[in-house]
Short mmCIF file of C-alpha atoms in Angstrom, two decimals:
data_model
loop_
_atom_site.label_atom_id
_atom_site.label_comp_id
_atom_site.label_asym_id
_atom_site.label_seq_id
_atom_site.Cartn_x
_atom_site.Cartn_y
_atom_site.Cartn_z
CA UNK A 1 21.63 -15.80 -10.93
CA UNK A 2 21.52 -14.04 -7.41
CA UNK A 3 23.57 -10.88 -7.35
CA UNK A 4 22.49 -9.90 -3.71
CA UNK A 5 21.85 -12.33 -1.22
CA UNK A 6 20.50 -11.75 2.64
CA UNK A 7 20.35 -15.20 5.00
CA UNK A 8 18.40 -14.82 8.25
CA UNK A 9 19.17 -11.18 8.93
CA UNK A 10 18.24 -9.03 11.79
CA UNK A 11 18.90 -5.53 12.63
CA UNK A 12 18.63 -4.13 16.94
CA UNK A 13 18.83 -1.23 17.75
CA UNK A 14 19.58 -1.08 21.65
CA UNK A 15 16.59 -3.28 22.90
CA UNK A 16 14.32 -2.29 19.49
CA UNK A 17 14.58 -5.01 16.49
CA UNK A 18 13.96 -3.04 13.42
CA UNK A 19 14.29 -6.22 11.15
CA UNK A 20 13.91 -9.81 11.91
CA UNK A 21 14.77 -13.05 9.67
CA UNK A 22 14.90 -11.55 6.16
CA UNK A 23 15.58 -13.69 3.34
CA UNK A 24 15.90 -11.88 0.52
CA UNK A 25 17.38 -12.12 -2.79
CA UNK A 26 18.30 -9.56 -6.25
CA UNK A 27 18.95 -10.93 -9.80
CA UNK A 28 20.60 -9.77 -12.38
CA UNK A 29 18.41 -7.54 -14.52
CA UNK A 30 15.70 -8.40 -11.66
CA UNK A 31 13.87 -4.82 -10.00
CA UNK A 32 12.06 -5.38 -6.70
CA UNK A 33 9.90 -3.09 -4.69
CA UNK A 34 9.89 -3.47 -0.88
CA UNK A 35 6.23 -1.86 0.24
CA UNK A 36 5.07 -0.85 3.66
CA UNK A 37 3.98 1.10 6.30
CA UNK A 38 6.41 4.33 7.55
CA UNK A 39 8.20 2.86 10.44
CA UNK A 40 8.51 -0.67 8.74
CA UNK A 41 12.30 -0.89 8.36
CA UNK A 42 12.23 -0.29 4.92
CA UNK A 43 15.13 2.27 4.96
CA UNK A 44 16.91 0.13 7.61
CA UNK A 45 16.77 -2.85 5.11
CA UNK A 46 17.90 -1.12 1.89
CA UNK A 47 21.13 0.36 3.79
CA UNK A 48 21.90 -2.99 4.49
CA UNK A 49 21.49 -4.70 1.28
CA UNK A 50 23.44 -1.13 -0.13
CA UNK A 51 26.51 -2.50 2.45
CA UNK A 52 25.85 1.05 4.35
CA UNK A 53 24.74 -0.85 7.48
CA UNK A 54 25.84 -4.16 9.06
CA UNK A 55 23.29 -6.38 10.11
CA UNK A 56 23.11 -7.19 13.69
CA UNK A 57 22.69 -11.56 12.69
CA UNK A 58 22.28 -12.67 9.12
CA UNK A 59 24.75 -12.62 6.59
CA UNK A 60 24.84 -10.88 3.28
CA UNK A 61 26.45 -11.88 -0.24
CA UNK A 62 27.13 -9.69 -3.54
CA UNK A 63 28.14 -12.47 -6.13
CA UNK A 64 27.77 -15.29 -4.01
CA UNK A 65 30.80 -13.69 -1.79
CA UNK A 66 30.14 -12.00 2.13
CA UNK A 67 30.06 -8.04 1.59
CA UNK A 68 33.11 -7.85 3.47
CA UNK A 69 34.98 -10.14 0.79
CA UNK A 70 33.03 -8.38 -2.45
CA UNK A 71 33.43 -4.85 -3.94
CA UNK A 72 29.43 -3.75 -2.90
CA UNK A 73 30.10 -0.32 -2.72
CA UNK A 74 31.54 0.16 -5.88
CA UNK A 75 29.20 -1.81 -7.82
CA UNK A 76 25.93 -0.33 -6.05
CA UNK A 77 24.14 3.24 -6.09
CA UNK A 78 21.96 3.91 -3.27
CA UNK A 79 19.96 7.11 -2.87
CA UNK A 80 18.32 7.47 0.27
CA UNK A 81 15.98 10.07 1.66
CA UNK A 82 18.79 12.41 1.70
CA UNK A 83 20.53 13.35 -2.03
CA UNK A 84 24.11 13.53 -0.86
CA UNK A 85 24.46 16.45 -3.29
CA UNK A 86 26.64 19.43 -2.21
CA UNK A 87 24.43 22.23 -2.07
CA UNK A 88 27.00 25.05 -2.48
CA UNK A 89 28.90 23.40 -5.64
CA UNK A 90 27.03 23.74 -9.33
CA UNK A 91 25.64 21.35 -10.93
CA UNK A 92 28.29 20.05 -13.12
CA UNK A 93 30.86 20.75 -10.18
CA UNK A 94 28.89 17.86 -8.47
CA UNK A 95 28.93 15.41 -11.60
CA UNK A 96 32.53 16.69 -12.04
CA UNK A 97 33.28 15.87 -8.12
CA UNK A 98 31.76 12.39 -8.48
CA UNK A 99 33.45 11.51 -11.57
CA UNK A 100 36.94 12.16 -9.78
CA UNK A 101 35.60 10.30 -6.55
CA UNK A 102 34.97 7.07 -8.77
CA UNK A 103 38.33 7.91 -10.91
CA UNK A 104 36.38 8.35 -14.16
CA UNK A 105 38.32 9.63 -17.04
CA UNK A 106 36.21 10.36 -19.54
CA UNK A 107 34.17 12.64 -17.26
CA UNK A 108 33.99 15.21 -19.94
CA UNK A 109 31.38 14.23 -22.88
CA UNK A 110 29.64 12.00 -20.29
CA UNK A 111 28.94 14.57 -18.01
CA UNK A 112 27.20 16.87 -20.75
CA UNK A 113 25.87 13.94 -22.13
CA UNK A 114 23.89 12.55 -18.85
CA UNK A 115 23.00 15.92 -17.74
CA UNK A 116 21.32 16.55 -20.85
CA UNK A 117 19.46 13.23 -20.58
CA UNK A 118 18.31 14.27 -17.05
CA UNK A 119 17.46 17.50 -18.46
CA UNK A 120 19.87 19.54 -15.94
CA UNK A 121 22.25 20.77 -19.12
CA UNK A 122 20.12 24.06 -18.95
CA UNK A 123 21.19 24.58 -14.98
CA UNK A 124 24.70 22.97 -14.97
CA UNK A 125 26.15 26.09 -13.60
CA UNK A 126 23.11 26.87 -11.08
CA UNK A 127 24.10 25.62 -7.57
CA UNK A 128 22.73 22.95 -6.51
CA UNK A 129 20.63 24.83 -3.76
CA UNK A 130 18.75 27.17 -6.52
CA UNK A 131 17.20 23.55 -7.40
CA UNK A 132 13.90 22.46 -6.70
CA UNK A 133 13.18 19.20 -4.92
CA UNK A 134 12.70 17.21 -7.83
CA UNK A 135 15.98 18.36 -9.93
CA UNK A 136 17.90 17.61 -6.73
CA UNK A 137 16.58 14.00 -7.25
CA UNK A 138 17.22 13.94 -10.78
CA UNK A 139 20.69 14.66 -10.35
CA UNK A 140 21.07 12.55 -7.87
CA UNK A 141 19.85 9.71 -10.14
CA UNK A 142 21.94 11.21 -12.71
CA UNK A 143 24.98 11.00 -10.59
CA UNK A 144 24.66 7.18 -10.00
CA UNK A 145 24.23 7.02 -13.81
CA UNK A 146 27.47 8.22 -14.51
CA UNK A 147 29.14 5.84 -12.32
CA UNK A 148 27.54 2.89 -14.23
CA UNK A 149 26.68 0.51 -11.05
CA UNK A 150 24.93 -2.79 -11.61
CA UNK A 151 22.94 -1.96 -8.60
CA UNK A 152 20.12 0.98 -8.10
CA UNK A 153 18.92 0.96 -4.25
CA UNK A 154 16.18 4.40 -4.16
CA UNK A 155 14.39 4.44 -0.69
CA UNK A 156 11.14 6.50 -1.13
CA UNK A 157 12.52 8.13 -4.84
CA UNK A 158 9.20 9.87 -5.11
CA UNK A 159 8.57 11.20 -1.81
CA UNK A 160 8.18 15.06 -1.77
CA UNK A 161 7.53 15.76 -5.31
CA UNK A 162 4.30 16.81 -6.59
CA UNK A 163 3.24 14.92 -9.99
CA UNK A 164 4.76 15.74 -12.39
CA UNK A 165 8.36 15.51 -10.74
CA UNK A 166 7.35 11.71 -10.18
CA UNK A 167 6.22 11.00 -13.29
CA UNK A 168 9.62 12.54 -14.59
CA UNK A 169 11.69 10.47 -12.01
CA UNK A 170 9.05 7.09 -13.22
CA UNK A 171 10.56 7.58 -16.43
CA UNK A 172 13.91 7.91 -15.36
CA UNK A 173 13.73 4.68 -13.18
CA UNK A 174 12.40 2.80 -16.24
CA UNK A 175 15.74 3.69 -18.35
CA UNK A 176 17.98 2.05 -15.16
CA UNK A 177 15.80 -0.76 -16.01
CA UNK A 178 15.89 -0.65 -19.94
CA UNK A 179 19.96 -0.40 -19.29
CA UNK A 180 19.92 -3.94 -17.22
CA UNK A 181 20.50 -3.13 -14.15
CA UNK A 182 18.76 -4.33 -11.46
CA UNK A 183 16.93 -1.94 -9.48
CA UNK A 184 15.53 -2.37 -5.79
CA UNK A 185 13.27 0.38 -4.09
CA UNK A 186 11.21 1.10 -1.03
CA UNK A 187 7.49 3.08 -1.78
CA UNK A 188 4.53 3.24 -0.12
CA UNK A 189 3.14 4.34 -3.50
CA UNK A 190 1.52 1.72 -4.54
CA UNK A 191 0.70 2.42 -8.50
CA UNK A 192 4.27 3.46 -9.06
CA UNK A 193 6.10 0.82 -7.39
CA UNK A 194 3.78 -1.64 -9.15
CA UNK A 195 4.65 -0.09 -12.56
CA UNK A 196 8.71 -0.86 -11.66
CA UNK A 197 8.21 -4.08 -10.48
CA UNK A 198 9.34 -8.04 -11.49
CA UNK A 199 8.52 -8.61 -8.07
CA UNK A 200 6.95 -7.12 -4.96
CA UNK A 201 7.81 -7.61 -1.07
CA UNK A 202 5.63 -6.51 1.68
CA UNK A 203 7.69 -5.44 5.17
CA UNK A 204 5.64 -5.05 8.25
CA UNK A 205 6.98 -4.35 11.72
CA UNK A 206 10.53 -5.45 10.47
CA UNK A 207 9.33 -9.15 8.52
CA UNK A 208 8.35 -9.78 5.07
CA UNK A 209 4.94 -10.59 5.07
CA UNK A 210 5.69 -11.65 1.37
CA UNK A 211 7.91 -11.54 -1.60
CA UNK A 212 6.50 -12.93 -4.29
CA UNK A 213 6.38 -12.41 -8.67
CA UNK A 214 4.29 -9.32 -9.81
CA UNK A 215 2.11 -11.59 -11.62
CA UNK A 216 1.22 -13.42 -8.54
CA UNK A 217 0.19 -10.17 -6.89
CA UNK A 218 -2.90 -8.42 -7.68
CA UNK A 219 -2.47 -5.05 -6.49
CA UNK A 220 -5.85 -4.88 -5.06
CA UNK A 221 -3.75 -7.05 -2.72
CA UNK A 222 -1.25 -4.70 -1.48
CA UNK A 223 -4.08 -1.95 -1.36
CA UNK A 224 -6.06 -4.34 0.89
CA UNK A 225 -2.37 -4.68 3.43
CA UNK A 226 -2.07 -1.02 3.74
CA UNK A 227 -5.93 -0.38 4.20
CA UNK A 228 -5.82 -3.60 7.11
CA UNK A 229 -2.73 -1.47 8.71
CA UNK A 230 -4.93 1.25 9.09
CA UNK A 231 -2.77 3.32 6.16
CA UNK A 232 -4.60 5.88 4.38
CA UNK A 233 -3.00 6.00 0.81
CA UNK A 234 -5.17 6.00 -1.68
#
């Protein structure tokens, strides 16, 4: 069963079109990673299918209901380039903050208990802007753990962390996926977003070149796209 749905959509920007005829769609327990060039409307797409950013045409459908009819925002986490963390509050103070935000009562136990799995327990009280990049994006993730979406949207999750922060984040997106949700991200690392994947989409110049099963995608192949588009990532 289809838990997200876009039909046809297209994003403008003035005279620019960002996206053009997406048809895309999320499963339940289903993880999908959207691959591409920078400047291929990867973060314009994900706000959309987060509800974030109305499409220009197109529809869009949580449950097999329009966004505007459905309760999207609650039931998805997005994280985007920016961590939406408040850098003068601790640690716990933002877990705390979000727990209030998304009327959680049993904010207590879970807080310790998530922090500790994110291994931020230790810095709870630190603010937020004593953390290094790659803390700031674990509690981020551990923020949208605590309010238990079915949804994980992560444009570019790895992007400005150095090795062993990504491997540490890897993990971390693995256990979303161990938990049943459904996960969707946007990489242009290939081996990563690979490793994540049921199935992998390819968006070029605001189209899918392809969306297609992992299985059915060598990644030689999406190697070969970015090396055609003249993207040095290996």
């Amino acid at each position: 069963m289809n838990i997200i749905e876009l039909r046809g959509v297209e994003k403008q920007y003035h005279s620019k079109t960002a996206l053009s005829g997406i048809d895309i769609s999320v499963g339940e327990r289903d993880s999908v990673t959207v691959f591409g060039p920078n400047g291929a409307g990867k973060t314009t797409l994900l706000k959309i299918i987060s509800g974030l950013m109305q499409p220009t045409k197109g529809k869009a459908f949580y449950n097999n209901k329009a966004y505007s009819e459905s309760d999207i925002k609650k039931e998805v986490f997005y994280l985007g380039h920016k961590t939406a963390l408040y850098n003068a509050l601790t640690v716990k103070e933002n877990m705390d903050f979000t727990c209030r935000l998304f009327s959680l009562n049993h904010r207590g136990g879970s807080v310790e208990k998530t922090l500790r799995e994110h291994g931020l327990w230790e810095r709870r009280m630190d603010p937020v802007n004593e953390l290094s990049q790659g803390m700031k994006k674990r509690l981020a993730l551990a923020k949208g753990f605590i309010t238990n979406p079915e949804v994980f949207i992560l444009d570019e999750p790895f992007t400005g962390l150095d090795l062993g922060w990504r491997s540490s984040v890897l993990s971390k997106i693995k256990n979303i996926r161990k938990q049943g949700k459904s996960v969707i991200i946007s990489t242009h690392l290939v081996e990563e977003g690979y490793a994540l994947a049921d199935r992998v989409a390819f968006l070029h110049k605001g189209k899918l070149l392809f969306i297609k099963k992992k299985e059915e995608t060598e990644i030689g192949e999406i190697y070969g796209l970015f090396d055609s588009l003249g993207e040095n990532i290996r």
